[in-house]
Short mmCIF file of C-alpha atoms and ligand atoms in Angstrom, two decimals:
data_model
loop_
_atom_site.label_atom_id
_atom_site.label_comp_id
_atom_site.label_asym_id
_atom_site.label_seq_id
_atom_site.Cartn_x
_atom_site.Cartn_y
_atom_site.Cartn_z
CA UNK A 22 -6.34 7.89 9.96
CA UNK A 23 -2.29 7.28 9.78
CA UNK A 24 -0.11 7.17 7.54
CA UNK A 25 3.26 5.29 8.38
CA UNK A 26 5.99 6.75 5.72
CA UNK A 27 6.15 9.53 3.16
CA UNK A 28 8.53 7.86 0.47
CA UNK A 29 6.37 7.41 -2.78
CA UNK A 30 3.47 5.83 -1.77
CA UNK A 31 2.47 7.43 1.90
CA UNK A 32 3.22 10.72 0.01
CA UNK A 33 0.72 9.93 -2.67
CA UNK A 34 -2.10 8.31 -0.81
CA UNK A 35 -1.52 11.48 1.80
CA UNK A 36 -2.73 14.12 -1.16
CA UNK A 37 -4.97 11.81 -2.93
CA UNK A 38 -6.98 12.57 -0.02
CA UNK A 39 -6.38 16.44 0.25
CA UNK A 40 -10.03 17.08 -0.13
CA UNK A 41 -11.38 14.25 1.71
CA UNK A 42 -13.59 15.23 5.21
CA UNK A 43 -10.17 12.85 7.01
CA UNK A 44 -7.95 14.29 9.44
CA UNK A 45 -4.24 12.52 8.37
CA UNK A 46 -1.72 11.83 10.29
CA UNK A 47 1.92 10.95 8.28
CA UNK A 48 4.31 9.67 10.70
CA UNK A 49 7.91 9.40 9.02
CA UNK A 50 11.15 8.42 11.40
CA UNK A 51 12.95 11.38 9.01
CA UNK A 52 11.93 14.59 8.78
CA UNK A 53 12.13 14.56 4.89
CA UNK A 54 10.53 12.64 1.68
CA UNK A 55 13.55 11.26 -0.47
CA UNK A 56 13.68 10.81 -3.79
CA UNK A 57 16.00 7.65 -3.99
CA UNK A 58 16.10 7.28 -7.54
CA UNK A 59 18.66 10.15 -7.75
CA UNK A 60 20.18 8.91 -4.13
CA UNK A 61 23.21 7.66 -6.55
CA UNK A 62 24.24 11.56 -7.33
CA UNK A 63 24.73 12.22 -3.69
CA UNK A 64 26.40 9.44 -2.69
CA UNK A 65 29.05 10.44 -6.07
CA UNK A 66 29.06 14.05 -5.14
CA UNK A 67 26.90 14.97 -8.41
CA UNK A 68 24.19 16.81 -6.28
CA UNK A 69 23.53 17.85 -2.47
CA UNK A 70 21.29 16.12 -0.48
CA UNK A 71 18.55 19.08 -0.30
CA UNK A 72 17.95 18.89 -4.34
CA UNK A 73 16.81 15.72 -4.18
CA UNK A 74 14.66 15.55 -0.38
CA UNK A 75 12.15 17.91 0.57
CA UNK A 76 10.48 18.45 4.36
CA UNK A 77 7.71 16.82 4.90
CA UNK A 78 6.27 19.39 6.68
CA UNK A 79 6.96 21.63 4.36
CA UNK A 80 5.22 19.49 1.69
CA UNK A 81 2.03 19.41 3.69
CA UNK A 82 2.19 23.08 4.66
CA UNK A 83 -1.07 23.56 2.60
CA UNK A 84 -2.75 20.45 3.10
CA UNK A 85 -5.28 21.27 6.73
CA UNK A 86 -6.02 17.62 6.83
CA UNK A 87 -2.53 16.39 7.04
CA UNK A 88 -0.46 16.53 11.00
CA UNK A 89 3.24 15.36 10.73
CA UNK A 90 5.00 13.77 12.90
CA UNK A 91 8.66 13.08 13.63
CA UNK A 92 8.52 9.17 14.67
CA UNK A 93 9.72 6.16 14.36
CA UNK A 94 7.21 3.20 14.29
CA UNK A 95 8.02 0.47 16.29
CA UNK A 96 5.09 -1.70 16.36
CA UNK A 97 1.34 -1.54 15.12
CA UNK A 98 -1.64 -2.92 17.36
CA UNK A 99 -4.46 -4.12 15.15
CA UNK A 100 -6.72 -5.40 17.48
CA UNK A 101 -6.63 -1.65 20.18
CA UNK A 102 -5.83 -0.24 16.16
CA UNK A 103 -2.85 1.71 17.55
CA UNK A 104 0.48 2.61 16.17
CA UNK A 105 3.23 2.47 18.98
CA UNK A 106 6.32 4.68 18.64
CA UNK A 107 9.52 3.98 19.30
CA UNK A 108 9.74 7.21 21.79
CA UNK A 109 6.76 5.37 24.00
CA UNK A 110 3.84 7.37 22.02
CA UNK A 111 1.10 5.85 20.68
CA UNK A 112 -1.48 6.87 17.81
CA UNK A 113 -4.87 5.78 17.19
CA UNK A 114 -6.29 4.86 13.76
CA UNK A 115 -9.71 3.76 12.24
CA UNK A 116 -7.77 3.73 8.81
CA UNK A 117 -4.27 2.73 8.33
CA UNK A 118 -1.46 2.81 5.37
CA UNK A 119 1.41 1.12 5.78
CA UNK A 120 3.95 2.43 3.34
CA UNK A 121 7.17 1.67 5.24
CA UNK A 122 9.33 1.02 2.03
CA UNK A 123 12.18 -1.72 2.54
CA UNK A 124 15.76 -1.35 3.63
CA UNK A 125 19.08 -3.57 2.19
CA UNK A 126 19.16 -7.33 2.36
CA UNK A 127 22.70 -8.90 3.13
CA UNK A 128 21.12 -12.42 2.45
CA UNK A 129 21.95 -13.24 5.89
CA UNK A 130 25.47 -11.67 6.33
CA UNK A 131 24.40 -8.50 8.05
CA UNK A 132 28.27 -8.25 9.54
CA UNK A 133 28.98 -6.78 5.31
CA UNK A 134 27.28 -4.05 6.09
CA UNK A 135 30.37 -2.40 7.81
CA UNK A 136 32.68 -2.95 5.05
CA UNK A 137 29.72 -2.80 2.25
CA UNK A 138 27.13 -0.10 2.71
CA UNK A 139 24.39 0.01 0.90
CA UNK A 140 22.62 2.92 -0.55
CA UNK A 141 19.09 3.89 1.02
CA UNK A 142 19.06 7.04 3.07
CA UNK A 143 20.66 10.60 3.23
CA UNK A 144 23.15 9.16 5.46
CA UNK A 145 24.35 5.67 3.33
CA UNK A 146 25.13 8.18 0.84
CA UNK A 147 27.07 10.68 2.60
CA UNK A 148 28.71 7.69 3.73
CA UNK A 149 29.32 6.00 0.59
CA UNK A 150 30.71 9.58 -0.54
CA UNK A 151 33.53 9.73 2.60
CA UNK A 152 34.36 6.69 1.28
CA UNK A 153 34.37 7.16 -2.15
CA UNK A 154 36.64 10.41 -1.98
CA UNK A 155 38.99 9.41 1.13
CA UNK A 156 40.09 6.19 -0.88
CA UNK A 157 41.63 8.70 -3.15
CA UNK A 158 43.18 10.86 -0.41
CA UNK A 159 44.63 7.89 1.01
CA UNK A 160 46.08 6.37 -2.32
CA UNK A 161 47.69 9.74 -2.82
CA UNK A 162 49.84 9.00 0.55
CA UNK A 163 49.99 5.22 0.43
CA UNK A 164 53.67 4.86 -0.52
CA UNK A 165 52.84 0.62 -0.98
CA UNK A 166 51.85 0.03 -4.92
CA UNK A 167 49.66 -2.80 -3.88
CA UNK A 168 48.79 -0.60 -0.54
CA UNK A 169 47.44 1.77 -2.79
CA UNK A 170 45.90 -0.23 -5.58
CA UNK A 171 43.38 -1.74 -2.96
CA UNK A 172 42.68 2.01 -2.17
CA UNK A 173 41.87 2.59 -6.28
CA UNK A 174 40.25 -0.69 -6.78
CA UNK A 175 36.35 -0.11 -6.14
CA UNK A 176 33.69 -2.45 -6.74
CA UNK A 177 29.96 -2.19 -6.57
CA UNK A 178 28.39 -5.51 -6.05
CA UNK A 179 25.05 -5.93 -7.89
CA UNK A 180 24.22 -5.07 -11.22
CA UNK A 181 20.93 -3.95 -10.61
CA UNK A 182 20.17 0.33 -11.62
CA UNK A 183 21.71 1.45 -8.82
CA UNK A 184 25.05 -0.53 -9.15
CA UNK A 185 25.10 -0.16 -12.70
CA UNK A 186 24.72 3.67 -11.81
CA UNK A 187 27.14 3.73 -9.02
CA UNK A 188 29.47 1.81 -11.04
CA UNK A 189 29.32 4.12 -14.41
CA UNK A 190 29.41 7.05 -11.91
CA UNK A 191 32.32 5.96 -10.42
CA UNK A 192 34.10 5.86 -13.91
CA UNK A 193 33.47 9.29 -14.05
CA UNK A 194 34.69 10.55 -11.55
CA UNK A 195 38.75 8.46 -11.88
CA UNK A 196 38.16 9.50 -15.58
CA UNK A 197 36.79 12.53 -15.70
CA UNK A 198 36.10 14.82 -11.93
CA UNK A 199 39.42 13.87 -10.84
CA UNK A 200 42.18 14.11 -13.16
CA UNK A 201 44.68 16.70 -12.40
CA UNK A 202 44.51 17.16 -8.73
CA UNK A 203 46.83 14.97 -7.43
CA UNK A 204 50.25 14.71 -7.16
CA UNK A 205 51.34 10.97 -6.72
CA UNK A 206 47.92 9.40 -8.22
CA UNK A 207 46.56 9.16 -11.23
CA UNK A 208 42.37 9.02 -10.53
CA UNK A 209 42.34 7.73 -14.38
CA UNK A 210 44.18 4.52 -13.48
CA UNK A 211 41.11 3.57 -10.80
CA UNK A 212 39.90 0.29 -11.09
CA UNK A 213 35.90 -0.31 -11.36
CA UNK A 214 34.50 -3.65 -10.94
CA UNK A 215 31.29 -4.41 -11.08
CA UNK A 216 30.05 -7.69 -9.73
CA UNK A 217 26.81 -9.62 -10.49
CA UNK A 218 25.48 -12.85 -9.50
CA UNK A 219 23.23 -13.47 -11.91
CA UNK A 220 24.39 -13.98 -15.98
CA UNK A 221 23.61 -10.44 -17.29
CA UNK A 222 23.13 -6.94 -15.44
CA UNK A 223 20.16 -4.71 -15.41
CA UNK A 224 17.91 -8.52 -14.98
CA UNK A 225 14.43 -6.75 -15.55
CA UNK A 226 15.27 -5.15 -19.02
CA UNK A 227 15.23 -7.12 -22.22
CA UNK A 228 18.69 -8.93 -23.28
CA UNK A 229 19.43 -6.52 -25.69
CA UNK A 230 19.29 -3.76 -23.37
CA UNK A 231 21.45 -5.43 -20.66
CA UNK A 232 24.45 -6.45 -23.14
CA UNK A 233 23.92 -2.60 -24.61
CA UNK A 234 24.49 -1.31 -20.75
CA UNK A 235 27.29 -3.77 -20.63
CA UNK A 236 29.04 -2.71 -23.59
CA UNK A 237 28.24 1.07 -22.60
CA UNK A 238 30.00 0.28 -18.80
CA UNK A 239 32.88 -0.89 -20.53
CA UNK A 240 33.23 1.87 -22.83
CA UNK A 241 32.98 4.08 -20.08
CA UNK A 242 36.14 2.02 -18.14
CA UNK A 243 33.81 -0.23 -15.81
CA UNK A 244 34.94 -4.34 -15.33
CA UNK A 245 31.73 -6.23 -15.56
CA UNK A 246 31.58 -9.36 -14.20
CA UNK A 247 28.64 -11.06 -14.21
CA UNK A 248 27.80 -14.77 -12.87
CA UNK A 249 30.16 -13.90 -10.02
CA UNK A 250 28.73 -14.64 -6.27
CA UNK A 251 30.38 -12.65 -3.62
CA UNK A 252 31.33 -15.48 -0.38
CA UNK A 253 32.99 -13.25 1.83
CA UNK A 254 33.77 -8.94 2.73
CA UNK A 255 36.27 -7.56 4.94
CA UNK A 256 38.12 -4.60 5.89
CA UNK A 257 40.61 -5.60 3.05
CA UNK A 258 38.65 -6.45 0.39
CA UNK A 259 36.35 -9.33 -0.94
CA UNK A 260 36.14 -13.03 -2.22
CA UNK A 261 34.92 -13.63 -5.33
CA UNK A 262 33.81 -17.29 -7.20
CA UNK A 263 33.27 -16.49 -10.77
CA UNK A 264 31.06 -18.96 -13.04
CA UNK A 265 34.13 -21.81 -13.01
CA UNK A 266 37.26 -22.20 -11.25
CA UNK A 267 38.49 -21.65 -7.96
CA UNK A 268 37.34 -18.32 -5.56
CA UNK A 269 39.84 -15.37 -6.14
CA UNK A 270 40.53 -12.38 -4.02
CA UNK A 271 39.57 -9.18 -4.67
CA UNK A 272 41.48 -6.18 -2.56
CA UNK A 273 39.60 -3.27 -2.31
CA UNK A 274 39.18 -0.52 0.62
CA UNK A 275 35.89 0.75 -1.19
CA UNK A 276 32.88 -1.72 -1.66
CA UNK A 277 29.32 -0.66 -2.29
CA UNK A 278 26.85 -3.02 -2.01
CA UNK A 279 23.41 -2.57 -4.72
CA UNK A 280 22.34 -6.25 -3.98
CA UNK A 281 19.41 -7.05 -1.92
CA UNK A 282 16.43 -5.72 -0.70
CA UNK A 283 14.35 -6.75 2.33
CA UNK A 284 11.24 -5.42 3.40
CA UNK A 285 10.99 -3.40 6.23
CA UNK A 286 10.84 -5.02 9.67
CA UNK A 287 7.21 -3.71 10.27
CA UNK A 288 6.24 -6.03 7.68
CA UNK A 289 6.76 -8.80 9.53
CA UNK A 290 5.89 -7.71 12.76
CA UNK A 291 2.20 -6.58 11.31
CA UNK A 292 1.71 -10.40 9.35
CA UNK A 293 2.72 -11.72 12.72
CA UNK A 294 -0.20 -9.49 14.46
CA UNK A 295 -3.02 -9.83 12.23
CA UNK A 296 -2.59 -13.28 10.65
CA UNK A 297 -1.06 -12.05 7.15
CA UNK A 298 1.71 -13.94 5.35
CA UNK A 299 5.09 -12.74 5.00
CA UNK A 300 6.98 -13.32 1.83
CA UNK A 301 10.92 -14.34 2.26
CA UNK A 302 12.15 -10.85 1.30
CA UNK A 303 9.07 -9.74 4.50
CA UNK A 304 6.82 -8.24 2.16
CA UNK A 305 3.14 -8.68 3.42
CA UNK A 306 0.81 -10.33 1.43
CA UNK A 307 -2.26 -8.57 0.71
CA UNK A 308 -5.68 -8.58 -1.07
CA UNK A 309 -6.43 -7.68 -4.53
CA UNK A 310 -7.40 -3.58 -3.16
CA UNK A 311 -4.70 -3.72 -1.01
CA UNK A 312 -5.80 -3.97 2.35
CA UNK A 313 -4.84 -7.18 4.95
CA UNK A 314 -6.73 -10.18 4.81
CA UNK A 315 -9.68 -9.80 7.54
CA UNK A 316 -8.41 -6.33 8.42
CA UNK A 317 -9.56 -3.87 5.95
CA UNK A 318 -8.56 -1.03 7.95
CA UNK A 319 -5.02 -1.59 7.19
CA UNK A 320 -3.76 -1.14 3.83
CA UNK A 321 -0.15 -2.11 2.91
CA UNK A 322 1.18 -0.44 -0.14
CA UNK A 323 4.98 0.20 -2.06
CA UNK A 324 8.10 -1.90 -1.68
CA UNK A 325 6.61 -2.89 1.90
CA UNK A 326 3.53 -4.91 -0.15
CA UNK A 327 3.30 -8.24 -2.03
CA UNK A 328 1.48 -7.07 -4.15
CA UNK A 329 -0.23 -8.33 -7.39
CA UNK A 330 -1.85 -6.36 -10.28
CA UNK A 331 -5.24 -7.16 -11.77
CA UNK A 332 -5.63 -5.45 -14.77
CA UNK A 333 -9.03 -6.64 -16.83
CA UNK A 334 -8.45 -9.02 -19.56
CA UNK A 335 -4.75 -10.44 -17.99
CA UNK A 336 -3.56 -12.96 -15.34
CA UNK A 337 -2.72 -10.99 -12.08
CA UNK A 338 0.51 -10.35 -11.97
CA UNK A 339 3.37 -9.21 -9.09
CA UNK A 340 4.20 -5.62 -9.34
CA UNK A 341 7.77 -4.78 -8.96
CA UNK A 342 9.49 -2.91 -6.25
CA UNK A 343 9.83 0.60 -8.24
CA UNK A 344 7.96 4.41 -7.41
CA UNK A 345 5.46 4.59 -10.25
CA UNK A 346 4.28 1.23 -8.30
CA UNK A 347 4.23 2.86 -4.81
CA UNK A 348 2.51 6.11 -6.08
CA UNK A 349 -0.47 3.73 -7.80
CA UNK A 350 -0.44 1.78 -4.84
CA UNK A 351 -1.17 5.14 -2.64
CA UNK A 352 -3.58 6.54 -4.77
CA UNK A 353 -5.67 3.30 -4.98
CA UNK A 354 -5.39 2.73 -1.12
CA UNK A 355 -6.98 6.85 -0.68
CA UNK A 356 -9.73 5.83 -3.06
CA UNK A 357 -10.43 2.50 -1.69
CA UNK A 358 -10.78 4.16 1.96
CA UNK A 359 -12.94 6.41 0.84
CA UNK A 360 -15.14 4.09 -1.13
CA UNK A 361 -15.30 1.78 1.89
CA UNK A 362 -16.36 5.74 4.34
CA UNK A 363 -19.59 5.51 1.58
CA UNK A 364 -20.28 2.29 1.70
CA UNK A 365 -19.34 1.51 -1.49
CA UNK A 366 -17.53 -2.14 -3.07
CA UNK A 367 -13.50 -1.82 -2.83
CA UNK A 368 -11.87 -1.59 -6.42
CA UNK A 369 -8.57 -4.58 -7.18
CA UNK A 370 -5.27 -2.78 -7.83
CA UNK A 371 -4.34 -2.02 -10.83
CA UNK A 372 -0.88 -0.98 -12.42
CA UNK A 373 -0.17 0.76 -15.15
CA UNK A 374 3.71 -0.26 -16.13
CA UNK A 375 5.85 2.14 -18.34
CA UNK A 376 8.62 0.31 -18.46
CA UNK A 377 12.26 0.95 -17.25
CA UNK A 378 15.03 3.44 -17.81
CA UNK A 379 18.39 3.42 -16.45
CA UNK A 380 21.32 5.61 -17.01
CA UNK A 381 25.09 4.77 -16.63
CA UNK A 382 26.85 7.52 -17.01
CA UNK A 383 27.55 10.48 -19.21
CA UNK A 384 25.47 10.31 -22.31
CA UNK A 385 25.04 6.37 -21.42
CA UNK A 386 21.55 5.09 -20.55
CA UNK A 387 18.90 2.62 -21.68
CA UNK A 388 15.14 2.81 -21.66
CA UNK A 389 12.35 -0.01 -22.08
CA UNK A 390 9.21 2.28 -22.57
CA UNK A 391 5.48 0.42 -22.89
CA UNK A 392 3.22 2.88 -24.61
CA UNK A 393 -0.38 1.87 -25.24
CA UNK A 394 0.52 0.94 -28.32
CA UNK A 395 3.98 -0.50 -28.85
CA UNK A 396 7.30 -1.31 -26.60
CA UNK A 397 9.75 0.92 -27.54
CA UNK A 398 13.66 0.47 -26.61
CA UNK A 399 16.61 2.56 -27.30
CA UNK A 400 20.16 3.46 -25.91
CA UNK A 401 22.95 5.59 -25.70
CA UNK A 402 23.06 9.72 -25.74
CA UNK A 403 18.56 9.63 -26.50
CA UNK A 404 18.04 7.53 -23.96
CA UNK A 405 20.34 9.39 -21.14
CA UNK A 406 18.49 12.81 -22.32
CA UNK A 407 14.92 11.17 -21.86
CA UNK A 408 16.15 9.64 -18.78
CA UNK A 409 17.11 12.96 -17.43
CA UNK A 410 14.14 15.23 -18.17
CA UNK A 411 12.05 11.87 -16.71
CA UNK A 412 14.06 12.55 -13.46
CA UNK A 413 13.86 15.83 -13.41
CA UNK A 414 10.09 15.85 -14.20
CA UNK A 415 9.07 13.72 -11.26
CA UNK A 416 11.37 15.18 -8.77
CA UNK A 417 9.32 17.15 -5.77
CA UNK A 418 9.18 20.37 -5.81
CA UNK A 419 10.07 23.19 -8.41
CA UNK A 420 13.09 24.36 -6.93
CA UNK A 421 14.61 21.11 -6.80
CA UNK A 422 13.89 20.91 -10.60
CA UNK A 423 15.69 23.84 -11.24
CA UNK A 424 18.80 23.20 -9.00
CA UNK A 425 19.18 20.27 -10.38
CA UNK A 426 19.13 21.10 -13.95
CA UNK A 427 21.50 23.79 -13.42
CA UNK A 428 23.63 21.60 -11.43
CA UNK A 429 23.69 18.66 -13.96
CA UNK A 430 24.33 21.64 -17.11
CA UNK A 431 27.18 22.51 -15.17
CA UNK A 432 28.74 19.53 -14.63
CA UNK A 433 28.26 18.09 -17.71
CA UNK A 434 30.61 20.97 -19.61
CA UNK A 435 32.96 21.32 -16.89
CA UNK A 436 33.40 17.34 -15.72
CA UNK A 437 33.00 18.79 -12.20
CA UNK A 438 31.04 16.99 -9.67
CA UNK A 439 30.38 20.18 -6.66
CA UNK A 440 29.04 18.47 -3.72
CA UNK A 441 32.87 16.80 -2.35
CA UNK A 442 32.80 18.55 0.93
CA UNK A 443 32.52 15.55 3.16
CA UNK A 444 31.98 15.81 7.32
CA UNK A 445 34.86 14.28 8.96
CA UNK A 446 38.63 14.12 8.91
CA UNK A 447 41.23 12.22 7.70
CA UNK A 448 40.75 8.71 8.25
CA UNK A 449 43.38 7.68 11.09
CA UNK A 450 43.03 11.09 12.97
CA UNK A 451 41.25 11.85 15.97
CA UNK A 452 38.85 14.42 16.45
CA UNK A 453 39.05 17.10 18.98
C1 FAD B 20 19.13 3.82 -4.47
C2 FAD B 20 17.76 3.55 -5.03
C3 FAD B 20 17.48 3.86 -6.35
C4 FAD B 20 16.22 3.63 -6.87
N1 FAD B 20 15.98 3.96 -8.17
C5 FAD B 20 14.74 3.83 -8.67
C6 FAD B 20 14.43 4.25 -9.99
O1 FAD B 20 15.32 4.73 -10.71
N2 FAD B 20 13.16 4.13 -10.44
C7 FAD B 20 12.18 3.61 -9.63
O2 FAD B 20 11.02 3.55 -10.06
N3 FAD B 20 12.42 3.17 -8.40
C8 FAD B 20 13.68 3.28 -7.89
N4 FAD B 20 13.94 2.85 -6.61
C9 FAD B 20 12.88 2.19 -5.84
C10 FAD B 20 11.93 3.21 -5.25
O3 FAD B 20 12.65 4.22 -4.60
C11 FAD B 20 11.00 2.49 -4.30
O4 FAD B 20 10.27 1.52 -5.02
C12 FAD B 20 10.03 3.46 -3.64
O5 FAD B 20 10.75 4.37 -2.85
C13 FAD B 20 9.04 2.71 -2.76
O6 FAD B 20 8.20 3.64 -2.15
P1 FAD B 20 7.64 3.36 -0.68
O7 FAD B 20 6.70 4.46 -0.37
O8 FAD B 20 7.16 1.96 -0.58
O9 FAD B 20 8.91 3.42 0.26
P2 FAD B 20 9.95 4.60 0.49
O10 FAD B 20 9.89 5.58 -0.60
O11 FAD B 20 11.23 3.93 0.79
O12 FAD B 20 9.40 5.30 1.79
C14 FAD B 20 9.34 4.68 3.03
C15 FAD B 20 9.27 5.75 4.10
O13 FAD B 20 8.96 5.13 5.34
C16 FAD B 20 9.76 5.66 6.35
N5 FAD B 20 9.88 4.62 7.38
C17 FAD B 20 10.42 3.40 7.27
N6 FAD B 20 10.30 2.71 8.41
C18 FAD B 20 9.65 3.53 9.27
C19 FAD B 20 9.25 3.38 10.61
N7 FAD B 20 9.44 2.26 11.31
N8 FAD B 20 8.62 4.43 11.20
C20 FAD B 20 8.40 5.58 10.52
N9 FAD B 20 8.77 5.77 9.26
C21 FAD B 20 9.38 4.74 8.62
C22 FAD B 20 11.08 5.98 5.65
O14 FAD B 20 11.79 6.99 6.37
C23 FAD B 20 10.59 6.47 4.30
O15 FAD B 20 10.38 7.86 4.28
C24 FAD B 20 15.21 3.07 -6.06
C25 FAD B 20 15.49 2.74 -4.72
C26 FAD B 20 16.76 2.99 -4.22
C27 FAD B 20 17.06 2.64 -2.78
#
């Protein structure tokens, strides 16, 4: 069988089937499983990229049934059941997972993504980072006050967790990394702006908890607007039309964009090829245990699935775009193959929701926990430390736990943030 992706869920349904009679093959285009929900620290110099990835040959070192392979998908086959690469290789499957995750969404203005990345990979945030730390080497030379004020000015568009992570982040670092080491700047007097389209930030947590992260941005030095749609990105900055009035422009030489997400292209390419349907972000819709409508040798699972949750006694319901998701997901897929190599009745998909944390910066987070027995919510310095032993707990690997506890102790007495060595020079120079 294949496996295309090791994110969350190819990962999962990959060892829920370490002592299955299978032989596995996990094709990934990268050679390393990322844990995005700490992507933010790299891209703000908090942590380096090896604490929070791990090889993923390294992670199936152990596991006889598993081959890796280095490849990029660029097409699947379901009626030869092949998987073509993008090199020209091809790989045969009687079983296939589909757990190619989902990439940003510019809602139809891909030319943004120049002057807006967005944060997904290793290498959107080492990018985000250059950026990030050579606005602030090029405000310290900028002798123009309004020159430089677009170089300070940063704004994060989308108040989603990440944004609201990048944004508090951010803070941090013009309050609290940088301080002190330049000359003709003061990092302190950065603006942050964060942007949302929609009326409140942090959408999927209660009310409460989204004016509580609002209030906590602000304390930490972050402008929130909310109900503000973003009409236009350049080099120079951005266009902005709040909730009334006329559009007003924003200049800025640093823009991140947390706003959209669209499925992977594979999605659409496999609906296309077996009959599926699509949804508008290019999620595939697929049956109750996961597989494709009249193909259940293909299973679609994590951010690349529309998928719905049928838990006994309530309505099916979507389940969101998040890891604990994607890990179900791949665990019921592995199980469902293996009742359907016996013979045996396919089980629905069922998830188990535990609500949502985010954090926004130091000693700032919020968390919407669903216990068996009661919702629980809280805020503020509890809810940062649960967030951060929950992160720490579900990173891979127990080196990667350790770095990054030592790392985050470190720079939470000293302000520091250690990983600001950036690849390339000065912007404006050439290389040779
Ligand atoms: C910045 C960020 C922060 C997040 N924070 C949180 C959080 O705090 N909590 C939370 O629960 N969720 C968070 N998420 C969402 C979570 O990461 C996803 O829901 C989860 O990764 C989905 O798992 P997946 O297996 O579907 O996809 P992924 O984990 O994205 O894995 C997809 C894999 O497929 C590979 N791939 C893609 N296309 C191809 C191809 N054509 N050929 C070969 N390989 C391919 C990719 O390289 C990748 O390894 C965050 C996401 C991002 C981007």
């Amino acid at each position: 069988m294949v496996i295309i992706g090791c994110g969350f869920g190819g990962l999962e349904a990959a060892r829920a089937l370490e002592r299955a009679d299978v032989d596995i093959t996990v094709v990934d285009r990268t050679n390393h499983h990322l844990f995005q929900p700490l992507l933010y620290q790299v891209a703000t110099a908090g942590l380096s990229a090896p604490a929070i990835a791990a090889p993923v040959r390294h992670l199936f070192r152990r596991q006889a049934n598993v081959t890796t392979l280095l490849g990029e998908v660029a097409d699947i086959d379901p009626a030869a059941r092949t998987v073509r690469l993008a090199d020209g290789g091809t790989l045969p499957y009687d079983h296939l997972i589909v757990a190619a995750g989902a990439t940003h969404s510019y809602f139809g203005r891909d030319d943004w993504a120049r002057f807006a990345p967005g944060l997904k990979t290793l290498a959107d945030a080492f990018e985000i980072r250059r950026r990030v730390l050579f606005a602030f080497e090029a405000a310290e030379k900028e002798e123009d006050p309004a020159a430089r004020a677009a170089w300070l000015t940063f704004v994060v568009i989308g108040a989603g967790p990440t944004g609201v992570e990048m944004a508090g982040t951010l803070a941090e670092i013009a309050r609290h990394t940088l301080p002190g080491e330049f000359r003709h700047i003061d990092p302190a007097g950065a603006r942050i702006l964060l942007l949302e389209g929609s009326p409140r930030v942090l959408q999927a947590m209660p009310e409460a908890l989204s004016a509580s992260a609002q209030k906590q941005l602000e304390r930490l030095g972050v402008e929130v607007r909310t109900a503000s749609r973003v009409t236009a990105i350049d080099e120079a900055g951005l266009e902005v039309q709040p909730p009334e009035g006329a559009a007003y422009r924003l200049p800025s030489r640093c823009v991140v964009w947390a706003a959209g997400v669209a499925a992977s292209p594979l999605g659409r390419q496999l609906a296309a090829a077996t009959g599926a349907t699509a949804d508008r972000a290019g999620r595939v819709q697929v049956e109750p245990d996961l597989s494709l409508p009249g193909h259940p040798e293909i299973s679609v699972i994590g951010d690349l699935a529309a998928a719905r949750s049928y838990l006994a006694g309530h309505e099916p319901r979507p389940v969101p775009g998040v890891s604990p998701a994607a890990k179900q997901m791949g665990r019921t897929a592995a199980a469902n193959i293996l009742r359907r190599l016996r013979g045996e009745a396919t089980q629905p998909f069922r998830y188990r929701d535990y609500g949502n944390l985010a954090t926004i910066g130091r000693n700032s987070a919020v968390v919407d926990l669903w216990t068996p027995w009661r919702r629980i919510e809280f805020s503020g310095w509890f809810a940062w430390v649960f967030w951060l032993f929950a992160h720490i707990y579900f990173l891979i690997g127990f080196r990667n736990r350790i770095v990054v506890l030592i790392d985050w102790a470190s720079a939470y007495w000293s302000s520091q943030r250690y990983a600001r060595v950036v690849t390339g020079i000065a912007p404006g120079t050439t290389d040779n």
